[in-house]
PDB file of C-alpha atoms in Angstrom:
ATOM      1  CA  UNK S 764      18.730  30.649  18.700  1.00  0.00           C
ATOM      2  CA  UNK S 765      15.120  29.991  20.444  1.00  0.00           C
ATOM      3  CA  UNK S 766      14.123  26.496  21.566  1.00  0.00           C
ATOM      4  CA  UNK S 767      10.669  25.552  22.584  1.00  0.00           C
ATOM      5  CA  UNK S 768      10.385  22.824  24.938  1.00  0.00           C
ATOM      6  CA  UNK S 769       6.750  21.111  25.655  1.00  0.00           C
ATOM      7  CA  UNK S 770       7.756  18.127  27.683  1.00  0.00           C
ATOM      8  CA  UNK S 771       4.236  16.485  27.692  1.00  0.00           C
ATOM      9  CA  UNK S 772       3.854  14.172  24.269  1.00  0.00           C
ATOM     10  CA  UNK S 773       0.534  13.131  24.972  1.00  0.00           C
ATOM     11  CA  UNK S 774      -2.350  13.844  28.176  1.00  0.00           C
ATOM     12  CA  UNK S 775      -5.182  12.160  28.509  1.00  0.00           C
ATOM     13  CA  UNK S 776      -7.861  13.254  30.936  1.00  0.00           C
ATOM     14  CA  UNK S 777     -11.526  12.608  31.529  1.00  0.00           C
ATOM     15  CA  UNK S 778     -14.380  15.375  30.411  1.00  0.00           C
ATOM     16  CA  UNK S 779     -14.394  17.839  32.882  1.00  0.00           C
ATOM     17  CA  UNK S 780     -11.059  17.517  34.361  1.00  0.00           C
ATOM     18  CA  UNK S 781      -8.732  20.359  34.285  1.00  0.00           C
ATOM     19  CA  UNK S 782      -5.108  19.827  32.294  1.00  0.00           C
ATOM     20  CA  UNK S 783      -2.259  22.126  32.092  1.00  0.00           C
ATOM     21  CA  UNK S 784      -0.225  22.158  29.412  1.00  0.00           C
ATOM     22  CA  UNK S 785       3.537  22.770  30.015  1.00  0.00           C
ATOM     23  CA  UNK S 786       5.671  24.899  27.695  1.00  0.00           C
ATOM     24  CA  UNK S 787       9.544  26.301  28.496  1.00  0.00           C
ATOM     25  CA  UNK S 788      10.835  28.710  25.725  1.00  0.00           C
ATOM     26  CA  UNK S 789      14.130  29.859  25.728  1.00  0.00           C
ATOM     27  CA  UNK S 790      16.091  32.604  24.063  1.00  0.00           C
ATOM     28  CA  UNK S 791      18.977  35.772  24.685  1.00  0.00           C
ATOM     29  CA  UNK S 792      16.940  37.778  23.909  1.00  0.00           C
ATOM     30  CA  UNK S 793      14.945  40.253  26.101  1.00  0.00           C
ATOM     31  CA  UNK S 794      11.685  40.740  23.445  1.00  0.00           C
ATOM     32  CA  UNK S 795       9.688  38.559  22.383  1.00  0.00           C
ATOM     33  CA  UNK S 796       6.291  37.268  21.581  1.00  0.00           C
ATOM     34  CA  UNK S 797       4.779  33.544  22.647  1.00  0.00           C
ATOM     35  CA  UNK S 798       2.099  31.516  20.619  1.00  0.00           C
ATOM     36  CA  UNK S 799      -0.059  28.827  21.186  1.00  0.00           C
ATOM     37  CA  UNK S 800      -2.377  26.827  18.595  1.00  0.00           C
ATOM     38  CA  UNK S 801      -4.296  24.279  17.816  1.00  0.00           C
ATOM     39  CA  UNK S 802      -4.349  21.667  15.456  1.00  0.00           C
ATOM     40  CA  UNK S 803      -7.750  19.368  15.944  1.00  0.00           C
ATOM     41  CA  UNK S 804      -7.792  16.469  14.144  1.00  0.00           C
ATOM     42  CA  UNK S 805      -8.597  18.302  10.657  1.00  0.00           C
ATOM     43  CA  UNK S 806      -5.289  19.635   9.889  1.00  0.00           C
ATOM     44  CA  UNK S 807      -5.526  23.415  10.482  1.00  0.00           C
ATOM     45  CA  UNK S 808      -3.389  25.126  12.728  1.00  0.00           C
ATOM     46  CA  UNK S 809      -6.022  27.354  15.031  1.00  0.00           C
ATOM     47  CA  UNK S 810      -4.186  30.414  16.225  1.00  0.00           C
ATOM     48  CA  UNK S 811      -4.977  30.944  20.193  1.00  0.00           C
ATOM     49  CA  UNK S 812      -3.251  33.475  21.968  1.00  0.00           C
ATOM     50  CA  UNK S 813      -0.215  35.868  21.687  1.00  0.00           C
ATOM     51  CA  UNK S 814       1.718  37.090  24.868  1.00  0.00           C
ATOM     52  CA  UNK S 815       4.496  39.732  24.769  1.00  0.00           C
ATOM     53  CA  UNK S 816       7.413  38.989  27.137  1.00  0.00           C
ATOM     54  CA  UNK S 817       6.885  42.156  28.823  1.00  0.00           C
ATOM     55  CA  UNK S 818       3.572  41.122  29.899  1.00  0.00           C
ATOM     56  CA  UNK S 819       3.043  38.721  32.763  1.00  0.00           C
ATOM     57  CA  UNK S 820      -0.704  39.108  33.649  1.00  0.00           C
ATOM     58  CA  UNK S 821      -2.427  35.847  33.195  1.00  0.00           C
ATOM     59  CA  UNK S 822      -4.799  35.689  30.335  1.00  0.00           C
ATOM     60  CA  UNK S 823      -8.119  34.311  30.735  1.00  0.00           C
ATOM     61  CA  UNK S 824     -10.635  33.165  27.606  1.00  0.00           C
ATOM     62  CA  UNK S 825     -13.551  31.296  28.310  1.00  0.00           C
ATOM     63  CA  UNK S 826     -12.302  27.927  29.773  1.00  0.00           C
ATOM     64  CA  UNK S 827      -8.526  28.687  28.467  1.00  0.00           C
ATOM     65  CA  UNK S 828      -5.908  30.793  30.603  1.00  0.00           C
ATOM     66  CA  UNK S 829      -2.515  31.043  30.319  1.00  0.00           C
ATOM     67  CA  UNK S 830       0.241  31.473  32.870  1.00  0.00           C
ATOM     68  CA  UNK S 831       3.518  33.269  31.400  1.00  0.00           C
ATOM     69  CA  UNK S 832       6.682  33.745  34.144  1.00  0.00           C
ATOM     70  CA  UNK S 833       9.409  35.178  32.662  1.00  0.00           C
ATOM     71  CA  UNK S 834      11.422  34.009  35.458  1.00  0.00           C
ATOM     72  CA  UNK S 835      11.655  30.275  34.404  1.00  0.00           C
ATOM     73  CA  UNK S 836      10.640  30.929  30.574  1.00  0.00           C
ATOM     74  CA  UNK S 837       7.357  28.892  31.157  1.00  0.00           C
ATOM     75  CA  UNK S 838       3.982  29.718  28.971  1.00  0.00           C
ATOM     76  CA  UNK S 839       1.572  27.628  30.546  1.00  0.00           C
ATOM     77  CA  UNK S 840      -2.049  26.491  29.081  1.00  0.00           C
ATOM     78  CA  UNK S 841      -4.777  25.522  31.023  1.00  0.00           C
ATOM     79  CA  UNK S 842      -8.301  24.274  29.858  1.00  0.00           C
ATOM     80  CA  UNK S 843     -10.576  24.211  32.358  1.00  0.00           C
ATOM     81  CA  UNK S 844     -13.684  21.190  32.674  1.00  0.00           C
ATOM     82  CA  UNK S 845     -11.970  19.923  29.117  1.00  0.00           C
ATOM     83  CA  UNK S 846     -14.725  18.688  26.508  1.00  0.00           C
ATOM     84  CA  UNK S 847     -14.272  16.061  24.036  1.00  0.00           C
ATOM     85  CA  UNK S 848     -14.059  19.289  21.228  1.00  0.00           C
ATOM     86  CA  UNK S 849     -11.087  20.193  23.017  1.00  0.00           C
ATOM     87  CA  UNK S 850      -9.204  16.790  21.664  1.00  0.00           C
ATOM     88  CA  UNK S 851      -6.216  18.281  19.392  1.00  0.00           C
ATOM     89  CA  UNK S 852      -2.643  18.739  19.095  1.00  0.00           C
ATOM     90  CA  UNK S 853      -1.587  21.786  21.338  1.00  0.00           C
ATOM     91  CA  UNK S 854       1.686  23.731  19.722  1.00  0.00           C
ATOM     92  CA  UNK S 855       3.413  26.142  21.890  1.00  0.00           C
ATOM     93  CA  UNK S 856       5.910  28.869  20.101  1.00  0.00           C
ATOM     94  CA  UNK S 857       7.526  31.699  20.113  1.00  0.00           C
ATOM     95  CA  UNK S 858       8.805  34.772  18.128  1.00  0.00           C
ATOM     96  CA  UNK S 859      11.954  36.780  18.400  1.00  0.00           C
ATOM     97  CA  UNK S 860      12.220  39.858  16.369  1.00  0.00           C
ATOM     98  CA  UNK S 861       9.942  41.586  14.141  1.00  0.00           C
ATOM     99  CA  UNK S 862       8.196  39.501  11.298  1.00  0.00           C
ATOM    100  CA  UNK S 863      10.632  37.037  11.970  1.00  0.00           C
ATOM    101  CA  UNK S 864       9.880  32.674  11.626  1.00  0.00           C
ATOM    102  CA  UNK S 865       8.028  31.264  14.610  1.00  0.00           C
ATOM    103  CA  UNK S 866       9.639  28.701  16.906  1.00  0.00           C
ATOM    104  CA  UNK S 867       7.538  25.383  17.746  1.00  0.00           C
ATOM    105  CA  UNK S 868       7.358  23.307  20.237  1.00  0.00           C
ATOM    106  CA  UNK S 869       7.004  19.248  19.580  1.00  0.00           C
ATOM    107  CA  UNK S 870       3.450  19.538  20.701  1.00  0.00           C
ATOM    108  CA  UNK S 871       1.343  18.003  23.107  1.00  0.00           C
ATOM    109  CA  UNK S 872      -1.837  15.425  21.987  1.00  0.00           C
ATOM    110  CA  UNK S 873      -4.257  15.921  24.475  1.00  0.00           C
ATOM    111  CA  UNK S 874      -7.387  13.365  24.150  1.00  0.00           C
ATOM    112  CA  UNK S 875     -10.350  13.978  26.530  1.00  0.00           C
ATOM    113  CA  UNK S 876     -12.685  11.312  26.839  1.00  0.00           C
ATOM    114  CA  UNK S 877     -15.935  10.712  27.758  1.00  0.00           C
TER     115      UNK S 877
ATOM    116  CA  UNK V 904     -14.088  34.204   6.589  1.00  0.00           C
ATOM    117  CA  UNK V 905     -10.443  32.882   6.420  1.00  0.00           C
ATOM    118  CA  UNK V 906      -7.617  35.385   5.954  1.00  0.00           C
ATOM    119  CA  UNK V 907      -6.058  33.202   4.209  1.00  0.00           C
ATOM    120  CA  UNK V 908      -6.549  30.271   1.349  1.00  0.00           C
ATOM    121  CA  UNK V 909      -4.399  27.763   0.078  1.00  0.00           C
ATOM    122  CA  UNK V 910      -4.498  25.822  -2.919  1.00  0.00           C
ATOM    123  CA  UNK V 911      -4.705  22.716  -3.865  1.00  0.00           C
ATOM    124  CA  UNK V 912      -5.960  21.362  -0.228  1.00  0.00           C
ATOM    125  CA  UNK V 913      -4.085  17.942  -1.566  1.00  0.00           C
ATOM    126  CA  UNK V 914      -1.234  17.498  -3.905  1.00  0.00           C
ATOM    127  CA  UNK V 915      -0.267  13.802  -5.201  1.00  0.00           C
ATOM    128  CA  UNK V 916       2.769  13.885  -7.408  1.00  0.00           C
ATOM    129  CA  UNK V 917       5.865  11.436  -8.476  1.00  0.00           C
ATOM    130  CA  UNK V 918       9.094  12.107  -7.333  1.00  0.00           C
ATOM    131  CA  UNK V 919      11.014  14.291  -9.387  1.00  0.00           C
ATOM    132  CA  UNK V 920       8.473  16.258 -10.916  1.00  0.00           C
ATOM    133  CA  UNK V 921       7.766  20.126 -10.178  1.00  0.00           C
ATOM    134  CA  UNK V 922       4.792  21.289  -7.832  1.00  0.00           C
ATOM    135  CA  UNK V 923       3.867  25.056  -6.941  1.00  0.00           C
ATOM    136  CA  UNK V 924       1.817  25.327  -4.063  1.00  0.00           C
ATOM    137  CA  UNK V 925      -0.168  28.864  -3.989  1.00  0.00           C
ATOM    138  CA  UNK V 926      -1.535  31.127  -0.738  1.00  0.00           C
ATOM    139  CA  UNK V 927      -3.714  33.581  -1.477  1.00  0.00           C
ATOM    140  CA  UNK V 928      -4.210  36.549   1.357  1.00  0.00           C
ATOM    141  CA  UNK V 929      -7.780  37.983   1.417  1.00  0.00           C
ATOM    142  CA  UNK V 930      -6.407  41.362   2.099  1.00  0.00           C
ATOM    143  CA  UNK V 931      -2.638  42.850   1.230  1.00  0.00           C
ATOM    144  CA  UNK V 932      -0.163  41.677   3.947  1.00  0.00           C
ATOM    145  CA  UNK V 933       3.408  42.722   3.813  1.00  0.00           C
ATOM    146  CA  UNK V 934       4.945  39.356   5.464  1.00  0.00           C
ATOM    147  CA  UNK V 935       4.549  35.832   4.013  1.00  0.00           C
ATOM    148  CA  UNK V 936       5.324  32.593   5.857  1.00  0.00           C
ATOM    149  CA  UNK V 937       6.062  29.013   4.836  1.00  0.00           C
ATOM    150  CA  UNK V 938       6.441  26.212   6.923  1.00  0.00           C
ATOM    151  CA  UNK V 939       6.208  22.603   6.724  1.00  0.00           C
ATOM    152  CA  UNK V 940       4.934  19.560   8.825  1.00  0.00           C
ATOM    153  CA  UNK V 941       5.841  16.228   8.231  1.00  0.00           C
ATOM    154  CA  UNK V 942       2.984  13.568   9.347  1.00  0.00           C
ATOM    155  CA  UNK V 943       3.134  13.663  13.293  1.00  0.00           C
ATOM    156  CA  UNK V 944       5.860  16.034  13.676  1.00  0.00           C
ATOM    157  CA  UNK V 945       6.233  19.360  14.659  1.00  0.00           C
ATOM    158  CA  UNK V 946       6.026  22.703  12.320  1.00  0.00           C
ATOM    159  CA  UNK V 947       9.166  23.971  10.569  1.00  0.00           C
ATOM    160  CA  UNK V 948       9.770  27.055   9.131  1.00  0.00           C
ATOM    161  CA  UNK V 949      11.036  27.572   5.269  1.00  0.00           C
ATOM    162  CA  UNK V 950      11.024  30.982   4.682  1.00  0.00           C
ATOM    163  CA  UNK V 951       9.681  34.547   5.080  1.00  0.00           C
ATOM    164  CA  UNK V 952       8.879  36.769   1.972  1.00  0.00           C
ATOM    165  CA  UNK V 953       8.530  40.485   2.925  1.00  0.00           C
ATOM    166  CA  UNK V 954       8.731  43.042   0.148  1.00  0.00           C
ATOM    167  CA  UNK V 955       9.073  41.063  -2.376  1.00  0.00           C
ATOM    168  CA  UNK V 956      12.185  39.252  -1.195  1.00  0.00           C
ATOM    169  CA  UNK V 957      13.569  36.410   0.876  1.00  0.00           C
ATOM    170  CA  UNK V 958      14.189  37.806   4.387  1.00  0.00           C
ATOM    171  CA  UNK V 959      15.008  34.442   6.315  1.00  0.00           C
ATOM    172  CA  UNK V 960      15.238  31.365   5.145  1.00  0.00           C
ATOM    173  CA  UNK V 961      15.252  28.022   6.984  1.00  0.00           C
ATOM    174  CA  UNK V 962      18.384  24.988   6.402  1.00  0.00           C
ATOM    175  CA  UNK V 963      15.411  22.833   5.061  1.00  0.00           C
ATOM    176  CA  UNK V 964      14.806  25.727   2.263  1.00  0.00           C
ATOM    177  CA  UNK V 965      17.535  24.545  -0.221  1.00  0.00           C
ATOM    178  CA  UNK V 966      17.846  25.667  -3.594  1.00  0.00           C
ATOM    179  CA  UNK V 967      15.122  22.984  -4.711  1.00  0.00           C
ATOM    180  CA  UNK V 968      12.698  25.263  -3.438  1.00  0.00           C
ATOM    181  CA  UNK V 969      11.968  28.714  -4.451  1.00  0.00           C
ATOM    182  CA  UNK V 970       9.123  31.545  -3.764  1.00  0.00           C
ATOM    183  CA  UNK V 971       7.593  34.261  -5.639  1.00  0.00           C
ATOM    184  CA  UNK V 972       4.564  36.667  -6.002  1.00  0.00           C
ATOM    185  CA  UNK V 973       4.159  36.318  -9.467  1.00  0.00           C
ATOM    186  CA  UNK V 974       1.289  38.728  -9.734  1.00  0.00           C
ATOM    187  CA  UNK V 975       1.488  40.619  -6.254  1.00  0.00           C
ATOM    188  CA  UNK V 976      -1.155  38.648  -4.610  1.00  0.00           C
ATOM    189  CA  UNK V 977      -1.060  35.027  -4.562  1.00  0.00           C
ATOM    190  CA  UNK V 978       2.212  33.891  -3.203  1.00  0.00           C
ATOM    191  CA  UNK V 979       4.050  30.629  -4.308  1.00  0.00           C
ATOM    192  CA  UNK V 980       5.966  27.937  -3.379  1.00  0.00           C
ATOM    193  CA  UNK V 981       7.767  25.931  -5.991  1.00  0.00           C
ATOM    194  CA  UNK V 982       9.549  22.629  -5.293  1.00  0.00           C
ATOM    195  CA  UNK V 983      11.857  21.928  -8.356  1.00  0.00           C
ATOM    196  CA  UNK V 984      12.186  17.984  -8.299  1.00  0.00           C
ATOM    197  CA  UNK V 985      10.014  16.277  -5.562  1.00  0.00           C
ATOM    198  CA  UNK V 986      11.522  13.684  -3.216  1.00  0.00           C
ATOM    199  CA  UNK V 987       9.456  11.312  -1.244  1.00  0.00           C
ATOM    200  CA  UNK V 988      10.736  12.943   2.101  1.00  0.00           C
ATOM    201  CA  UNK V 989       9.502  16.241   0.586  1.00  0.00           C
ATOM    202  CA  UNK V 990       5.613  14.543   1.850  1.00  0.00           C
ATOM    203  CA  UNK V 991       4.484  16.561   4.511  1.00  0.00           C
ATOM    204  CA  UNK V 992       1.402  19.556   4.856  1.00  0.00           C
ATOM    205  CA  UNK V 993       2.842  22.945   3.763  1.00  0.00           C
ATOM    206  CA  UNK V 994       0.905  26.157   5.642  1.00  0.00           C
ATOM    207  CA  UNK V 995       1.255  29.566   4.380  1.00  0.00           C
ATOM    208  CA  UNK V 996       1.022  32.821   6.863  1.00  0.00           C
ATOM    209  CA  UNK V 997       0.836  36.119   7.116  1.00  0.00           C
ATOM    210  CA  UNK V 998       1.225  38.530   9.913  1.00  0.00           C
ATOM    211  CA  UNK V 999      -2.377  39.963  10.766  1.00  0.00           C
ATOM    212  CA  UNK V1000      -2.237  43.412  10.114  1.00  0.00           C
ATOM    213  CA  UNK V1001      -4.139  44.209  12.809  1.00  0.00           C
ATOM    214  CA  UNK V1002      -2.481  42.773  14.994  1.00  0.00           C
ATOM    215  CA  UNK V1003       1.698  42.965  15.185  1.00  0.00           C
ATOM    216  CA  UNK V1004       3.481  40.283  15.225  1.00  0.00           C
ATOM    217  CA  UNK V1005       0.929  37.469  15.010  1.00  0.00           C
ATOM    218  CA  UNK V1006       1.099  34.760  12.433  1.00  0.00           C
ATOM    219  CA  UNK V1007      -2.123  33.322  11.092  1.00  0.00           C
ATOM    220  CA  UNK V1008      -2.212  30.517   9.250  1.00  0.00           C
ATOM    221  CA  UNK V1009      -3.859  29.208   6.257  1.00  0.00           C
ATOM    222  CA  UNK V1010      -5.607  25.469   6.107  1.00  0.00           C
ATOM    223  CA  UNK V1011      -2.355  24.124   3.919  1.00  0.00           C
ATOM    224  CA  UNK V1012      -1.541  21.648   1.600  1.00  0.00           C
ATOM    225  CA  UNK V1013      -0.845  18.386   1.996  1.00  0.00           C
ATOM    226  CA  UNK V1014       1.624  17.300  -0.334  1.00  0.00           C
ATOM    227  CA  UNK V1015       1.943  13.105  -1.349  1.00  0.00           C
ATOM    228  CA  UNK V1016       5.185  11.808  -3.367  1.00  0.00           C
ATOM    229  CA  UNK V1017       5.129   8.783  -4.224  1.00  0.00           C
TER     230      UNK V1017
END
């Protein structure tokens, strides 16, 4: 069984301030892959980055990285100088096996205000 | 363009009557997801469809529910007798295929009994 933990319910931070976004999955097994998305206040879920557990390098995008350590099972998200936009529900998952169902997280609200 | 549509965007029906919520892939995708959110909680899987067959299926995917590709492209969900705690937004996905292993999901269906 997989369990995704995202400790954080809700951040709020001032535009322009940096947040990290905390996410611990767990699982016995050795492969796997490791989601996060978005879900602004619209509805849709907004697919933003896929990381294999074999692959450690931080990921950078624009003003979004992401931190993955195997060693404590953490898949950290970072926005850097947040924006108001950037107000959403963050979901962190993961998938073990081929094709098989993704594993959320609870989520984290983040609100950035002006 | 979206890889992915859903229809109807929003669903209002009385308990105990019979709705079939449709996804419809842009291109041909061998593995179909549904999940389900219930209003400020986290996603839940229901079920994968690959190859024209059930390949996992969540607890919460009882035998109410059922799925189908009734004409090899759209792909269905059908909920047999509606209860009120079946309100919640229903998302479809499919695995990109150019890209293993990563869900993408459509804009869902948000589903009202009353």
């Amino acid at each position: 069984a997989q369990k995704v933990t995202q400790a954080q319910t809700e951040i709020s931070v001032v535009e322009k301030e940096d947040v990290t976004l905390d996410c611990v999955y767990e699982t016995r097994d050795t492969t796997y892959y490791l989601f996060w998305y978005k879900q602004p206040p619209s509805g849709e879920l907004v697919f933003l980055i896929r990381r294999n557990s074999f692959d450690e390098q931080n990921e950078i995008s624009g003003r979004y990285s992401w931190n993955f350590q195997k060693s404590t099972s953490s898949f950290n998200f970072t926005i850097t100088a947040s924006q108001v936009v950037d107000s959403a529900v963050y979901f962190c998952g993961g998938v073990t096996g081929t094709a098989s169902k993704l594993t959320f997280g609870t989520g984290t609200r983040l609100q950035v205000t002006l | 363009e979206p890889e992915v549509t859903q229809t109807p965007s929003h669903q209002v029906t009385q308990m105990g009557q019979e709705v079939i919520l449709r996804c419809v892939p842009i291109s041909n995708h061998l593995y179909f997801y549904w999940y389900r959110q219930i209003l400020g909680q986290k996603v839940e899987f229901l079920v994968s469809f690959y190859n024209n067959e059930i390949s996992e299926k969540s607890e919460i995917f009882d035998d109410q529910f059922s799925v189908e590709r009734p004409d090899g492209s759209n792909f269905t969900l059908k909920i047999r007798s509606t209860k009120l705690e079946d309100s919640a937004m229903y998302f479809c996905a499919i695995d990109r295929i150019s890209a293993y292993n990563e869900q993408f999901f459509g804009p869902g269906t948000r589903l009202t009994v009353l």
